XYZ file of C-alpha atoms in Angstrom:
554
model
C -52.177 -17.097 70.924
C -49.613 -18.258 73.452
C -51.536 -22.356 73.636
C -51.231 -22.693 70.227
C -47.436 -22.382 69.430
C -47.696 -24.047 66.485
C -50.928 -23.114 64.268
C -49.987 -20.693 62.616
C -47.447 -23.138 61.026
C -49.921 -25.986 60.501
C -52.572 -23.153 58.884
C -49.233 -21.174 56.462
C -48.014 -24.214 55.027
C -52.176 -25.628 54.036
C -52.335 -22.517 53.036
C -49.090 -23.037 51.116
C -49.786 -26.012 49.345
C -53.631 -24.851 48.646
C -51.761 -21.819 46.749
C -49.461 -24.754 44.371
C -52.265 -27.302 44.151
C -54.189 -24.023 42.614
C -51.056 -23.681 39.849
C -50.777 -27.394 39.267
C -55.089 -27.915 38.611
C -55.019 -24.621 36.295
C -51.974 -25.629 33.668
C -53.626 -29.074 34.473
C -56.859 -29.695 31.776
C -60.175 -31.448 33.230
C -60.029 -35.303 33.524
C -61.496 -36.045 29.882
C -64.819 -38.100 31.728
C -65.918 -34.593 34.091
C -65.608 -32.431 29.992
C -67.093 -35.436 28.677
C -71.023 -34.430 30.214
C -69.499 -30.461 32.089
C -69.314 -29.128 28.436
C -72.484 -29.629 28.058
C -73.797 -26.765 31.217
C -70.586 -24.574 30.905
C -69.146 -22.581 27.665
C -64.678 -23.311 27.227
C -64.649 -19.651 27.441
C -65.761 -19.498 30.998
C -64.173 -22.161 32.034
C -60.577 -21.307 30.886
C -61.399 -18.326 32.500
C -61.746 -19.715 35.673
C -58.105 -22.104 34.634
C -57.093 -18.546 35.241
C -58.561 -17.289 38.301
C -57.749 -20.332 39.744
C -53.948 -19.673 39.091
C -54.250 -15.839 40.480
C -55.730 -17.016 43.660
C -52.962 -19.819 44.258
C -50.145 -16.684 43.598
C -52.185 -15.186 46.270
C -52.692 -17.476 48.905
C -49.134 -17.948 48.248
C -47.985 -14.946 49.246
C -50.664 -14.501 51.862
C -49.332 -17.815 54.181
C -46.014 -16.071 55.608
C -48.628 -12.771 56.378
C -50.549 -15.444 58.372
C -47.393 -17.777 60.563
C -47.471 -13.390 61.336
C -50.770 -14.214 62.343
C -52.667 -10.347 60.464
C -55.775 -10.246 60.831
C -56.549 -8.783 57.473
C -54.410 -11.750 55.967
C -57.283 -13.833 57.708
C -59.897 -12.433 55.630
C -58.503 -12.345 52.365
C -58.142 -15.823 53.043
C -61.858 -16.806 53.539
C -62.004 -14.533 50.265
C -59.980 -16.418 47.904
C -60.877 -19.738 50.178
C -64.133 -18.992 48.039
C -63.303 -18.520 44.509
C -61.068 -21.000 45.053
C -63.548 -23.284 45.424
C -65.949 -21.419 42.520
C -62.942 -21.259 39.936
C -62.049 -25.260 40.676
C -65.769 -26.159 40.153
C -66.564 -23.820 37.259
C -63.361 -24.905 35.097
C -64.240 -28.565 35.204
C -65.747 -29.117 38.574
C -62.614 -30.900 39.936
C -64.461 -31.138 43.703
C -61.714 -32.209 45.497
C -58.823 -29.023 45.070
C -62.617 -27.103 46.095
C -63.027 -29.656 49.166
C -59.545 -28.819 50.367
C -60.380 -25.044 50.541
C -63.108 -25.970 52.427
C -61.599 -27.683 54.242
C -58.883 -24.765 54.964
C -62.342 -22.387 56.027
C -63.033 -24.662 58.691
C -59.961 -24.298 59.409
C -59.212 -20.730 59.594
C -62.756 -19.865 60.859
C -62.429 -21.585 63.657
C -58.874 -20.583 63.782
C -60.155 -16.776 63.135
C -59.181 -16.014 67.663
C -54.928 -15.864 66.920
C -55.278 -13.854 64.217
C -55.095 -10.357 65.813
C -51.850 -8.470 64.058
C -52.328 -5.613 62.657
C -50.343 -5.807 58.671
C -47.113 -3.935 58.322
C -46.810 -0.026 56.892
C -45.633 -0.636 53.609
C -41.925 -0.805 53.244
C -39.492 -1.240 49.713
C -37.880 -3.728 52.024
C -41.258 -5.431 51.640
C -41.775 -4.377 47.590
C -39.171 -6.372 46.246
C -40.177 -9.504 47.782
C -43.345 -9.240 45.903
C -41.869 -8.339 43.202
C -39.831 -10.960 43.800
C -42.220 -13.377 43.650
C -44.353 -12.058 41.533
C -40.925 -12.677 38.688
C -40.758 -15.822 40.712
C -44.574 -17.578 39.830
C -44.768 -16.614 36.520
C -42.034 -18.112 35.989
C -43.781 -22.084 37.832
C -46.436 -21.125 35.921
C -45.244 -20.901 32.911
C -42.902 -24.489 33.463
C -45.596 -26.368 34.920
C -47.873 -25.883 31.732
C -45.257 -27.064 29.166
C -43.976 -30.064 31.322
C -47.772 -31.054 32.236
C -49.142 -30.422 28.530
C -46.053 -31.579 26.771
C -47.427 -33.284 23.502
C -50.101 -30.481 23.334
C -47.338 -29.094 22.351
C -45.524 -29.016 18.121
C -42.811 -29.912 20.429
C -41.568 -30.864 24.265
C -39.617 -29.725 26.673
C -37.493 -30.687 29.868
C -37.452 -28.787 32.886
C -34.787 -25.938 31.437
C -36.463 -25.144 27.771
C -40.101 -25.348 29.843
C -38.223 -22.232 31.607
C -36.894 -21.068 28.641
C -39.933 -20.638 27.045
C -41.271 -19.407 29.466
C -39.053 -16.531 29.802
C -39.670 -16.012 25.795
C -43.547 -15.571 26.163
C -43.587 -13.946 28.368
C -40.437 -11.387 28.239
C -40.104 -11.186 24.512
C -44.209 -11.991 24.014
C -43.081 -14.716 21.097
C -43.413 -18.640 20.145
C -40.310 -19.390 18.530
C -42.059 -21.811 16.598
C -43.646 -23.389 19.175
C -47.370 -24.486 18.412
C -49.808 -25.255 20.647
C -52.278 -28.421 19.506
C -54.932 -28.428 20.784
C -57.228 -25.531 22.575
C -56.631 -25.377 25.478
C -52.489 -25.259 24.538
C -53.152 -22.314 22.771
C -55.466 -20.936 25.551
C -52.784 -21.575 28.377
C -50.202 -20.298 25.718
C -52.252 -16.302 25.836
C -52.314 -17.365 29.744
C -49.075 -17.033 30.359
C -48.859 -12.895 29.984
C -51.949 -11.910 31.012
C -51.285 -14.384 34.500
C -47.516 -12.184 33.978
C -49.069 -8.997 33.421
C -51.280 -8.715 37.015
C -48.980 -10.290 38.980
C -46.049 -8.336 38.191
C -48.230 -5.148 38.357
C -49.372 -6.004 41.741
C -45.463 -6.311 42.634
C -44.995 -2.849 41.154
C -47.574 -1.605 43.420
C -45.933 -3.049 46.322
C -42.454 -0.770 45.393
C -44.393 2.473 45.004
C -46.956 1.716 47.572
C -43.996 3.247 50.656
C -43.616 6.171 48.097
C -46.833 6.453 47.620
C -48.545 5.692 51.282
C -46.159 7.867 53.449
C -48.001 9.045 57.013
C -46.805 11.036 60.146
C -45.441 9.060 62.556
C -47.461 10.499 65.303
C -50.492 13.591 65.219
C -50.129 16.774 66.785
C -51.773 16.165 69.394
C -50.602 13.051 70.182
C -47.128 15.556 70.200
C -47.960 17.604 72.463
C -50.006 15.239 74.838
C -45.499 13.987 74.747
C -44.536 17.113 75.349
C -46.666 18.146 78.496
C -45.812 14.462 79.293
C -41.511 15.319 79.196
C -41.707 18.217 79.586
C -43.151 17.401 83.199
C -41.065 13.882 84.628
C -38.747 14.388 81.245
C -34.973 12.856 84.528
C -32.266 12.532 82.096
C -30.834 14.636 78.840
C -32.152 11.566 77.021
C -36.149 12.420 77.432
C -35.794 15.135 74.716
C -35.200 13.606 71.376
C -38.038 11.685 72.563
C -40.479 15.050 70.859
C -37.978 14.126 67.396
C -40.265 13.729 64.926
C -39.438 11.167 64.042
C -41.279 9.233 66.753
C -44.651 7.985 67.981
C -45.492 7.007 70.943
C -47.232 4.787 73.310
C -49.500 5.805 76.325
C -49.897 4.216 78.556
C -53.877 3.908 80.358
C -53.635 6.787 82.345
C -52.031 8.652 80.140
C -49.202 9.829 82.358
C -46.049 8.258 80.636
C -45.400 7.606 77.612
C -43.087 5.139 75.707
C -41.322 6.496 72.112
C -40.279 4.755 69.581
C -39.952 4.385 66.043
C -41.483 1.258 64.301
C -38.134 -0.802 61.804
C -39.113 -3.921 60.118
C -39.957 -6.665 62.660
C -39.089 -4.480 65.511
C -39.795 -1.452 67.590
C -37.429 -0.281 69.280
C -38.212 2.196 72.000
C -35.955 5.428 73.749
C -34.466 5.002 77.309
C -36.889 3.548 79.609
C -41.060 5.066 79.731
C -41.345 8.714 80.640
C -43.380 9.336 83.201
C -44.476 9.107 87.760
C -42.524 5.656 88.321
C -45.670 4.124 90.023
C -46.957 4.222 86.279
C -43.526 2.208 84.214
C -45.843 -1.066 84.262
C -49.152 -0.505 82.687
C -46.864 2.402 80.717
C -44.499 -1.179 78.455
C -47.482 -3.281 79.859
C -49.508 -1.957 77.702
C -46.320 -1.053 74.686
C -45.883 -4.564 75.039
C -50.152 -4.818 73.537
C -49.281 -2.830 71.042
C -46.352 -4.676 69.562
C -47.943 -8.072 69.662
C -51.382 -6.263 67.626
C -48.733 -4.998 65.130
C -46.166 -8.330 65.029
C -43.296 -6.099 66.419
C -40.356 -6.934 68.509
C -40.860 -4.913 71.380
C -36.957 -3.315 72.244
C -36.170 -0.604 74.344
C -32.512 1.766 73.396
C -30.137 3.236 76.519
C -31.900 2.326 79.676
C -30.883 2.935 83.400
C -30.250 0.020 85.558
C -33.131 1.010 87.441
C -35.607 -0.508 85.158
C -34.159 -3.587 84.702
C -35.543 -5.819 87.766
C -38.965 -4.434 86.438
C -38.918 -5.366 82.473
C -36.845 -9.555 83.609
C -40.645 -9.010 85.419
C -41.909 -8.771 82.215
C -40.346 -11.636 80.410
C -37.179 -9.045 78.488
C -34.400 -9.937 79.049
C -31.422 -6.842 79.087
C -27.555 -6.906 77.827
C -25.098 -4.456 78.822
C -24.137 -1.604 75.528
C -22.437 0.546 77.094
C -22.303 3.776 80.172
C -23.534 7.142 79.334
C -20.289 9.932 81.258
C -22.238 12.289 83.709
C -19.989 15.027 84.524
C -20.605 16.510 88.076
C -20.340 20.934 87.541
C -20.888 21.222 91.892
C -16.671 19.940 91.476
C -15.596 20.227 88.195
C -12.377 22.987 87.950
C -9.518 23.450 85.897
C -8.084 24.174 88.512
C -4.672 22.316 89.403
C -2.715 19.362 87.987
C -6.065 17.605 86.538
C -6.969 21.106 85.048
C -3.742 22.047 83.635
C -4.348 20.958 80.110
C -7.915 22.396 79.843
C -5.826 26.023 81.559
C -2.963 25.424 78.208
C -5.584 24.921 75.431
C -8.017 27.623 77.030
C -5.018 30.794 77.344
C -3.625 29.688 73.879
C -7.494 30.495 72.768
C -7.215 33.387 74.501
C -3.953 34.754 73.502
C -5.006 34.129 69.301
C -8.499 36.211 69.943
C -11.019 33.787 70.157
C -14.192 33.960 71.616
C -17.450 31.616 73.178
C -20.630 33.107 72.923
C -23.918 31.504 73.556
C -26.064 32.071 70.874
C -30.398 31.825 72.176
C -32.953 30.807 69.924
C -34.128 32.245 67.798
C -31.466 31.935 65.232
C -30.683 34.188 62.237
C -31.004 33.194 59.311
C -27.553 34.097 58.523
C -26.525 31.821 61.681
C -28.332 29.528 60.051
C -26.717 28.781 56.906
C -23.332 29.508 58.595
C -23.833 27.151 61.176
C -25.244 24.728 58.076
C -21.954 25.107 56.634
C -19.868 23.340 59.282
C -21.812 21.200 59.403
C -22.107 19.479 56.742
C -18.382 19.979 55.918
C -17.833 17.940 59.619
C -20.029 15.564 57.774
C -17.345 15.244 54.802
C -14.164 14.310 57.258
C -16.085 12.643 58.490
C -17.156 10.490 56.316
C -20.622 10.262 57.187
C -24.109 11.354 57.816
C -25.923 12.053 60.088
C -27.947 9.757 62.533
C -31.378 9.602 64.453
C -32.919 8.341 67.103
C -31.463 9.419 70.116
C -28.867 11.527 68.773
C -30.570 14.842 66.916
C -29.725 16.127 63.605
C -29.661 18.958 61.379
C -32.582 20.626 61.164
C -33.815 24.223 61.217
C -36.902 23.315 62.816
C -35.333 21.519 65.946
C -32.415 24.226 66.005
C -34.399 27.113 66.310
C -35.143 24.995 69.446
C -31.782 24.920 70.529
C -28.975 27.240 72.383
C -25.887 26.469 70.017
C -22.173 27.366 71.850
C -20.073 29.334 69.503
C -16.633 28.803 69.386
C -15.133 32.326 66.981
C -11.325 33.007 66.000
C -10.164 36.586 66.638
C -12.498 37.579 62.547
C -15.493 36.886 64.381
C -16.204 33.248 62.011
C -16.999 30.070 64.126
C -14.355 27.646 64.002
C -17.173 25.204 65.982
C -20.586 24.971 67.586
C -22.797 22.215 69.599
C -26.195 22.655 70.149
C -27.746 22.403 73.576
C -30.660 19.599 74.337
C -33.536 21.282 75.126
C -36.290 20.131 77.425
C -33.411 19.231 79.510
C -34.026 18.171 83.171
C -33.832 21.147 85.665
C -30.099 19.613 86.721
C -29.272 18.002 84.300
C -28.374 19.293 80.566
C -26.110 17.891 77.531
C -25.314 18.613 74.358
C -26.382 17.133 70.776
C -24.404 18.996 68.162
C -20.645 18.770 67.906
C -19.630 20.443 64.494
C -15.983 22.093 63.631
C -14.196 22.910 60.579
C -11.322 21.130 59.173
C -8.696 24.248 60.001
C -8.861 24.539 64.115
C -7.068 25.077 65.840
C -5.762 22.111 68.380
C -7.906 22.231 71.417
C -10.815 24.287 71.083
C -13.287 21.818 71.494
C -11.715 21.201 75.118
C -12.100 25.021 75.592
C -15.596 24.812 74.372
C -16.485 22.265 76.677
C -15.238 23.924 79.908
C -16.544 26.967 79.077
C -20.523 25.649 78.913
C -19.261 23.482 81.888
C -18.955 26.982 83.441
C -21.925 29.031 82.265
C -24.587 25.714 83.039
C -22.630 25.476 86.486
C -23.345 29.126 87.001
C -26.886 28.872 86.593
C -27.009 26.222 88.736
C -27.282 22.785 86.757
C -25.257 20.279 88.947
C -24.047 18.086 86.012
C -23.178 17.270 82.046
C -24.070 14.054 79.801
C -21.628 13.771 77.619
C -23.550 10.227 76.326
C -23.247 7.094 75.466
C -19.765 5.358 75.033
C -20.341 2.970 73.153
C -19.163 -0.749 74.405
C -17.580 1.350 77.245
C -17.421 -1.130 80.266
C -19.004 -3.934 78.920
C -18.047 -7.973 79.808
C -14.893 -6.645 81.324
C -15.261 -8.901 84.304
C -15.369 -11.989 85.075
C -18.735 -12.360 86.199
C -20.057 -10.664 82.667
C -22.530 -12.082 81.408
C -21.192 -14.347 78.320
C -22.327 -12.848 75.304
C -21.539 -9.722 76.752
C -17.145 -11.344 77.579
C -17.957 -12.726 73.575
C -18.536 -7.979 73.107
C -15.570 -6.904 74.923
C -13.311 -10.002 72.957
C -14.691 -8.673 69.666
C -14.456 -4.529 70.587
C -10.814 -4.624 71.347
C -10.865 -6.500 68.249
C -12.286 -3.698 66.138
C -12.058 -0.850 68.170
C -8.803 0.134 65.376
C -12.061 0.411 63.092
C -14.281 2.285 64.872
C -12.868 4.406 67.467
C -14.636 3.524 70.369
C -12.066 3.470 72.749
C -11.007 6.602 71.643
C -14.188 8.403 72.221
C -13.714 6.920 75.370
C -10.534 7.971 76.539
C -11.571 11.550 74.682
C -14.723 11.355 77.583
C -12.634 9.843 80.566
C -10.786 14.117 80.241
C -13.563 15.684 82.384
C -14.235 13.450 85.415
C -16.980 11.900 84.952
C -19.495 9.320 86.941
C -19.997 6.562 84.456
C -23.255 4.944 83.978
C -24.747 1.864 82.597
C -26.902 1.900 80.240
C -28.413 -1.232 78.733
C -30.834 -2.530 76.001
C -33.549 -4.622 76.742
C -35.249 -7.000 74.711
C -37.807 -9.805 74.011
C -35.249 -13.253 74.470
C -32.593 -13.678 72.955
C -34.264 -15.338 70.311
C -35.637 -11.579 68.893
C -31.917 -10.735 70.285
C -31.064 -9.502 65.551
C -33.783 -8.202 65.058
C -33.546 -5.577 67.473
C -31.122 -5.409 66.312
C -31.209 -4.385 63.239
C -34.469 -2.433 64.074
C -32.395 0.022 66.523
C -29.898 -0.136 63.240
C -31.989 0.974 60.893
C -33.809 3.574 63.036
C -30.165 5.372 64.707
C -28.943 5.285 61.113
C -31.766 6.302 59.170
C -31.380 3.422 56.668
C -28.343 4.775 56.200
C -27.049 1.395 57.378
C -22.616 1.396 55.927
C -22.484 4.727 58.061
C -23.981 3.339 61.676
C -20.504 2.485 62.800
C -18.675 5.792 62.357
C -18.736 7.323 66.232
C -19.019 11.239 66.621
C -16.887 13.314 68.508
C-alpha cells in the first residue's frame, strides 16, 4: 500500500472527472451527425432514459471518489459497476464512444490497482449523512444549471449563470417553469428530468442521513466482552484497565488471544484506552494487530493515557508520543493525618464528626431506593457544574454499572446522603481508584476531604497499596526547557486558559494528598494525524457532546 502513495489520488481524481464528464454529457444533445443513423436503431424514449441514467452514474461516481481516495473496498467494487453502466448508457444515448472509452480505461486502471483497495466501509454517521445530503442538493443544482446553459436556444428565453441556477431551483422546488417553454423534445425531456434527478439524489442523501439511526449495532459481542473480562481480571496493571469493560468499547484481541486493546472508533480515528492489557511479551503483537485492523477500516490509530514504559515499543512501530498530564497515585502505606501535614484533614473530619455526620461503605447490589437517591445527587451535581457525563476514560451514571461498584457515602446527621464516590470495580489487588464523585450543592465544607480520608483508611486497612486519584490533564506538560517544542507550546496555552478550565485547580486539589505523579501520554500515528486523533479522543470522551468536554470534574 505504501509503494504507490499517489495512485489513490490519481484514481480518485479521474473518477471525479468521469463523474463530471457524465454530467455534462447527459445534459448535452447528441451530435447531429450520429443521430441521423442512431435514432433509426434506438427509439427516443430509450435514448433519453440513458441520458438520465448517465447523469445518475456521474453523481454516484462523484460520491465514490472520496471513498476511493481512502482505499475503500466496497467503493472499488461499486465504481467498477458504475463505470460498466456508464459505457452502456453513453453508447445508448447517442453512440458517445469517447465517454465510453474513458470509462473503459478507468476500469482497467481500477483492476490494475485492486490490491490497494482493502479498507472496510465506514460505520454510518450523522456527519457522513449530512455531507451526502448536501452533495445530493448541489449535484441537482449543478445538473440543472449546466443543462440550461448548454441548451441555450432550446428554450423560449436565454439563460445567464445566475438565471440558470434560479430556473433549476424553481423547477425542482416549486415544480413550476415560470413560463419558460422548451422548444425541442430534448429540452422538454431535460426539464422533466431535473425533478427526477433531484428526487433520486435527495432520497439517497436522506437515506445516508438516517442510516446511523436505522443501522445501529453493539460495539462488541457478549462473547468478546466475556473474554475481555477474563483478560482484565488476570492482567490489569492499573485502575484504568477496568474502564476497558464499559459498554462503549470495541476490542482488538492479539493473535494469541492473551491480550486486548479496548478502543472506540470515532470519525477517522480509533482511540484506544491506555496500554494493551495482557502479558508483557504479547504487547507487540497486540499493537501490530490493532494497526492492521485500523488499516483495514481506514482508521487512524491512537492510544490515550499510556505509561512511560511502553513508549519505546510504540516508537519502534512508527508512533509518536505527547505528554498530556500526570496521574496522581497516593501511597496508602505512608498516608497519615498526623502531624502538621494532616492538620487540614483532621480539622475537616473533626468538624463533621461533631455535626453528627458519618461515612458508610455500601457494597453492591444496591437497592432501587439508594440508586434513586444517588441519581438525584448526580443530577444536581451536573447542573451545578453546567456539564454532562463524560465517557471513555471514566464511568458514567448508569444503574447496571453502579450495581458493580462499592459506594462510599457521606451522610448528614439526619442520615441523608450529601456526597458519594463510586469505587472502580475489577481493579488490581494492589491498587484502587474512585470514579464518580458527586455531591449536593448544600454541603458542609470539607466533606469531600473527609470522604477521601475515610476511603484511604478503609482500603489501607484492607491491604491496598495505592490509591489513584486519576489523571491531572496538562500537569507537568512542557515545564522543562528540554521538553519537546509542542509540549512547551501546550504549557504556554494552558497557563493562559487556566482561568476558564481550572487545570491548575484540579492538580492543586490532588496535591493536598501528597501523591506520586506519574506521566501519561497520548500516542499517535505521526504529527500529520495528531489532529484527527485529538478529535476522535474528544468525541469518545465527551460522547459527542463537545461543548461540555473541557469542564474538569473535581
